[in-house]
XYZ file of C-alpha atoms in Angstrom:
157
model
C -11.135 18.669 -13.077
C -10.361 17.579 -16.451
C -10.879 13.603 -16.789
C -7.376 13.116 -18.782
C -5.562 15.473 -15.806
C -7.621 13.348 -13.038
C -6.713 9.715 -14.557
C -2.870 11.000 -14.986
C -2.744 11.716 -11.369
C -4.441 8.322 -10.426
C -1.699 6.810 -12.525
C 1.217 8.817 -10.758
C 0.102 7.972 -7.256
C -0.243 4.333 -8.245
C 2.974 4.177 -9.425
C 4.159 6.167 -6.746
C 2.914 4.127 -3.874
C 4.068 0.335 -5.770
C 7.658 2.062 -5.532
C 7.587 3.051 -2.167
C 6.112 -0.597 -1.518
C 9.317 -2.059 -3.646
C 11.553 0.579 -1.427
C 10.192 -1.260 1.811
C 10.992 -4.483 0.483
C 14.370 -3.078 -0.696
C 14.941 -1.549 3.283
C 14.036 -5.695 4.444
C 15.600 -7.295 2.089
C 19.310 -5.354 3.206
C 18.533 -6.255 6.814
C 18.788 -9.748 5.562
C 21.808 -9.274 4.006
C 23.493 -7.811 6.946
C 23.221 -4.070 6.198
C 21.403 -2.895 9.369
C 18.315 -0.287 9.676
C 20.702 1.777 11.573
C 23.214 2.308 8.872
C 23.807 5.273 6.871
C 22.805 3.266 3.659
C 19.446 2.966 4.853
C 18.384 6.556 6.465
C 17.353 8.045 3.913
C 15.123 5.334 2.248
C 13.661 4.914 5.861
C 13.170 8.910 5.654
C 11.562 8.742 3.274
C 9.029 5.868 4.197
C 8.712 7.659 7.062
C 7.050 10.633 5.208
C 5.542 8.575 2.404
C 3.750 6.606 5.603
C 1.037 9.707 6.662
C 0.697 10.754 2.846
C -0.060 7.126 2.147
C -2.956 7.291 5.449
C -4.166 10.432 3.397
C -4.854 8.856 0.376
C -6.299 5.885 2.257
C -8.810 8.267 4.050
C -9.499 10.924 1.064
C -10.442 8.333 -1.144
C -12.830 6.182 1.395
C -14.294 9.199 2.668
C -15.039 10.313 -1.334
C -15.938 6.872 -2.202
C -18.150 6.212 0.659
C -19.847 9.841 0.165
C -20.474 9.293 -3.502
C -22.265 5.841 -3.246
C -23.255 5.246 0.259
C -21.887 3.327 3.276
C -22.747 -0.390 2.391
C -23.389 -0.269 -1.146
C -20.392 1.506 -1.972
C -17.815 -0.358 0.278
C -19.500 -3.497 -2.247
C -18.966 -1.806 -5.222
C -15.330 -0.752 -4.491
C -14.593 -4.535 -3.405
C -16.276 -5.809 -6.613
C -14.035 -3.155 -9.134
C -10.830 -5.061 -6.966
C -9.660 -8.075 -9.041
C -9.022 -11.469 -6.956
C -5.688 -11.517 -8.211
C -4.690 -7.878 -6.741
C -6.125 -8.892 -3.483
C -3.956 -12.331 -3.789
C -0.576 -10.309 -4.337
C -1.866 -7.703 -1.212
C -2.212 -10.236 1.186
C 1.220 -12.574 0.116
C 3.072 -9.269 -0.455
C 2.262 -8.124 3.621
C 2.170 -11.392 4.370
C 6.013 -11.845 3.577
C 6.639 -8.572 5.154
C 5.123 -9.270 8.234
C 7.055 -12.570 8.473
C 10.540 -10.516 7.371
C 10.116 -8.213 10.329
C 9.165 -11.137 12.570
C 12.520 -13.057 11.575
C 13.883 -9.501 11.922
C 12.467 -9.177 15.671
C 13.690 -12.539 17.047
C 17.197 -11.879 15.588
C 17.091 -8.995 17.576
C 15.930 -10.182 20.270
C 18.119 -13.567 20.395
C 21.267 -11.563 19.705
C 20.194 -8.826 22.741
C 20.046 -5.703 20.578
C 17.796 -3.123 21.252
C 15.162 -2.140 18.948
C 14.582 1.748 17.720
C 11.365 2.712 16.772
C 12.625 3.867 13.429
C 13.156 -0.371 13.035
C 9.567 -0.806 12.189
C 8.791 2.244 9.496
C 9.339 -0.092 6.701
C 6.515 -2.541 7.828
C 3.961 0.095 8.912
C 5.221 1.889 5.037
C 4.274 -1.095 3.331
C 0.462 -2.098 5.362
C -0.398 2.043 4.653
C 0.920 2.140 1.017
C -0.195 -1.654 -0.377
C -3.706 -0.609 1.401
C -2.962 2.930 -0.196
C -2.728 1.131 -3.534
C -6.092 -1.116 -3.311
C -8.322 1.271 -2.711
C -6.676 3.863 -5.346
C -6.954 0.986 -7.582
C -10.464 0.079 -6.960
C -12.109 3.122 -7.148
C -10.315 4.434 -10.042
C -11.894 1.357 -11.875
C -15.313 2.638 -10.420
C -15.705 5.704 -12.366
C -17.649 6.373 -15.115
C -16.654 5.460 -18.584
C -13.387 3.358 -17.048
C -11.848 0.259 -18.457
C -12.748 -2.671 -16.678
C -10.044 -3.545 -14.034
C -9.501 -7.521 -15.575
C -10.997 -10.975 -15.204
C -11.664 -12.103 -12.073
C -13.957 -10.537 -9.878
C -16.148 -11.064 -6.784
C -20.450 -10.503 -8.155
Protein backbone atom coordinates (compact mmCIF):
# COMPACT_ATOMS: atom_id res chain seq x y z
CA UNK A 1 0.00 0.00 0.00
CA UNK A 2 1.10 3.33 -0.95
CA UNK A 3 2.70 5.23 2.22
CA UNK A 4 0.69 8.66 1.42
CA UNK A 5 -2.78 6.32 1.01
CA UNK A 6 -1.70 4.33 4.36
CA UNK A 7 -0.89 7.63 6.55
CA UNK A 8 -4.33 9.26 5.12
CA UNK A 9 -6.22 6.40 6.48
CA UNK A 10 -4.32 6.51 9.89
CA UNK A 11 -5.37 10.13 9.93
CA UNK A 12 -9.17 9.38 9.11
CA UNK A 13 -9.54 6.72 11.76
CA UNK A 14 -7.89 9.01 14.29
CA UNK A 15 -10.10 11.56 13.67
CA UNK A 16 -12.80 9.29 13.42
CA UNK A 17 -12.48 7.60 16.74
CA UNK A 18 -11.68 11.37 18.84
CA UNK A 19 -15.31 12.18 17.41
CA UNK A 20 -16.99 9.27 18.41
CA UNK A 21 -15.08 9.82 21.87
CA UNK A 22 -16.53 13.67 21.83
CA UNK A 23 -20.10 11.95 20.76
CA UNK A 24 -19.89 9.84 24.10
CA UNK A 25 -19.18 12.75 26.06
CA UNK A 26 -21.92 14.63 24.13
CA UNK A 27 -24.56 11.34 24.99
CA UNK A 28 -23.24 12.06 29.13
CA UNK A 29 -23.15 15.30 29.14
CA UNK A 30 -27.32 15.45 27.99
CA UNK A 31 -28.02 12.92 30.74
CA UNK A 32 -26.80 15.63 32.98
CA UNK A 33 -28.84 18.04 31.63
CA UNK A 34 -31.96 16.10 31.95
CA UNK A 35 -32.34 14.68 28.42
CA UNK A 36 -32.47 10.93 29.22
CA UNK A 37 -30.60 7.88 27.30
CA UNK A 38 -34.02 6.74 26.53
CA UNK A 39 -35.12 9.69 24.53
CA UNK A 40 -35.50 9.98 20.94
CA UNK A 41 -32.71 12.74 20.90
CA UNK A 42 -30.27 10.32 21.91
CA UNK A 43 -30.98 6.90 19.82
CA UNK A 44 -29.34 7.48 17.21
CA UNK A 45 -26.00 8.84 18.65
CA UNK A 46 -26.23 5.73 21.02
CA UNK A 47 -26.73 3.69 17.58
CA UNK A 48 -24.25 4.66 16.47
CA UNK A 49 -21.75 4.10 19.47
CA UNK A 50 -23.19 1.03 19.54
CA UNK A 51 -21.70 0.07 16.09
CA UNK A 52 -18.64 2.30 16.34
CA UNK A 53 -18.01 0.06 19.79
CA UNK A 54 -16.93 -3.57 17.86
CA UNK A 55 -15.21 -1.52 14.91
CA UNK A 56 -13.34 0.34 17.60
CA UNK A 57 -12.34 -3.56 19.35
CA UNK A 58 -11.19 -4.23 15.64
CA UNK A 59 -8.86 -1.66 15.34
CA UNK A 60 -7.70 -2.30 18.90
CA UNK A 61 -6.93 -6.01 17.97
CA UNK A 62 -5.69 -5.51 14.14
CA UNK A 63 -3.25 -3.16 15.14
CA UNK A 64 -1.77 -5.15 18.40
CA UNK A 65 -1.84 -8.26 16.61
CA UNK A 66 0.29 -6.32 13.53
CA UNK A 67 2.32 -4.49 15.97
CA UNK A 68 3.13 -7.34 18.15
CA UNK A 69 3.89 -9.60 14.90
CA UNK A 70 6.19 -7.04 13.38
CA UNK A 71 8.49 -6.46 16.47
CA UNK A 72 7.94 -9.18 18.91
CA UNK A 73 5.92 -9.71 22.12
CA UNK A 74 7.99 -7.71 24.78
CA UNK A 75 10.07 -5.58 22.77
CA UNK A 76 7.41 -4.32 20.74
CA UNK A 77 4.67 -3.72 23.44
CA UNK A 78 8.03 -1.26 24.75
CA UNK A 79 8.45 0.32 21.70
CA UNK A 80 4.73 1.13 21.09
CA UNK A 81 4.58 2.56 24.83
CA UNK A 82 7.76 4.61 24.20
CA UNK A 83 6.28 6.26 20.53
CA UNK A 84 3.04 7.27 23.21
CA UNK A 85 3.71 10.80 24.56
CA UNK A 86 3.10 11.27 28.52
CA UNK A 87 0.80 13.88 27.77
CA UNK A 88 -1.63 11.58 25.49
CA UNK A 89 -1.58 9.02 28.16
CA UNK A 90 -2.44 12.00 30.80
CA UNK A 91 -5.62 13.13 28.70
CA UNK A 92 -6.55 8.99 28.26
CA UNK A 93 -6.67 8.33 31.70
CA UNK A 94 -8.56 11.96 32.96
CA UNK A 95 -10.74 11.71 29.82
CA UNK A 96 -12.13 7.84 31.10
CA UNK A 97 -11.55 8.84 34.25
CA UNK A 98 -14.40 11.58 34.08
CA UNK A 99 -16.46 9.19 32.17
CA UNK A 100 -16.34 6.56 34.48
CA UNK A 101 -17.27 8.96 37.31
CA UNK A 102 -20.31 10.52 34.88
CA UNK A 103 -21.83 7.09 34.57
CA UNK A 104 -21.26 6.42 38.27
CA UNK A 105 -23.23 9.76 39.23
CA UNK A 106 -25.45 8.48 36.39
CA UNK A 107 -25.97 4.94 38.21
CA UNK A 108 -26.78 6.20 41.74
CA UNK A 109 -29.32 8.70 40.27
CA UNK A 110 -30.84 5.84 38.94
CA UNK A 111 -30.73 3.90 41.44
CA UNK A 112 -31.81 6.56 44.28
CA UNK A 113 -34.72 7.68 42.12
CA UNK A 114 -35.83 3.65 41.51
CA UNK A 115 -35.54 3.60 37.72
CA UNK A 116 -34.55 0.73 36.00
CA UNK A 117 -31.51 0.56 34.01
CA UNK A 118 -31.46 -0.73 30.10
CA UNK A 119 -28.51 -2.16 28.88
CA UNK A 120 -28.41 0.31 26.05
CA UNK A 121 -27.62 2.91 29.37
CA UNK A 122 -24.05 1.90 29.40
CA UNK A 123 -22.97 1.95 25.40
CA UNK A 124 -21.61 5.35 25.82
CA UNK A 125 -19.06 4.30 28.58
CA UNK A 126 -18.01 0.96 27.04
CA UNK A 127 -17.83 3.49 23.39
CA UNK A 128 -15.51 5.67 24.99
CA UNK A 129 -12.87 2.77 27.06
CA UNK A 130 -12.87 0.84 23.23
CA UNK A 131 -12.42 4.06 21.13
CA UNK A 132 -9.89 6.32 23.59
CA UNK A 133 -7.91 2.76 23.79
CA UNK A 134 -8.74 2.57 19.93
CA UNK A 135 -7.02 5.94 19.62
CA UNK A 136 -3.65 5.16 21.73
CA UNK A 137 -2.60 2.44 20.13
CA UNK A 138 -3.51 3.91 16.47
CA UNK A 139 -1.55 6.75 17.67
CA UNK A 140 1.42 4.96 18.89
CA UNK A 141 2.15 2.79 16.29
CA UNK A 142 1.55 5.13 13.56
CA UNK A 143 4.50 7.12 15.19
CA UNK A 144 6.48 3.73 15.02
CA UNK A 145 6.90 3.44 11.40
CA UNK A 146 9.62 4.09 9.41
CA UNK A 147 10.52 7.51 8.25
CA UNK A 148 7.56 9.09 10.74
CA UNK A 149 7.64 12.37 12.52
CA UNK A 150 8.37 12.06 15.98
CA UNK A 151 5.10 11.97 18.06
CA UNK A 152 6.32 15.27 20.54
CA UNK A 153 8.32 15.91 23.68
CA UNK A 154 7.79 13.89 26.35
CA UNK A 155 8.40 10.40 26.31
CA UNK A 156 9.06 7.34 28.51
CA UNK A 157 13.22 5.86 27.44
Amino acid sequence: MNKQIKESLVHVTLITLALISASCLVSLMAVFMGGGRAGTDLQGLVLIQAVATPLAIVVIALNLFLFITENGWSGGLQQLWSAIPQWLVFVFFFLNLLFAAGETAFLIATHAAGQTIHWSSHVPLVCMLCSSTAFLILFGRSHTYPGSKPAMSGRWP
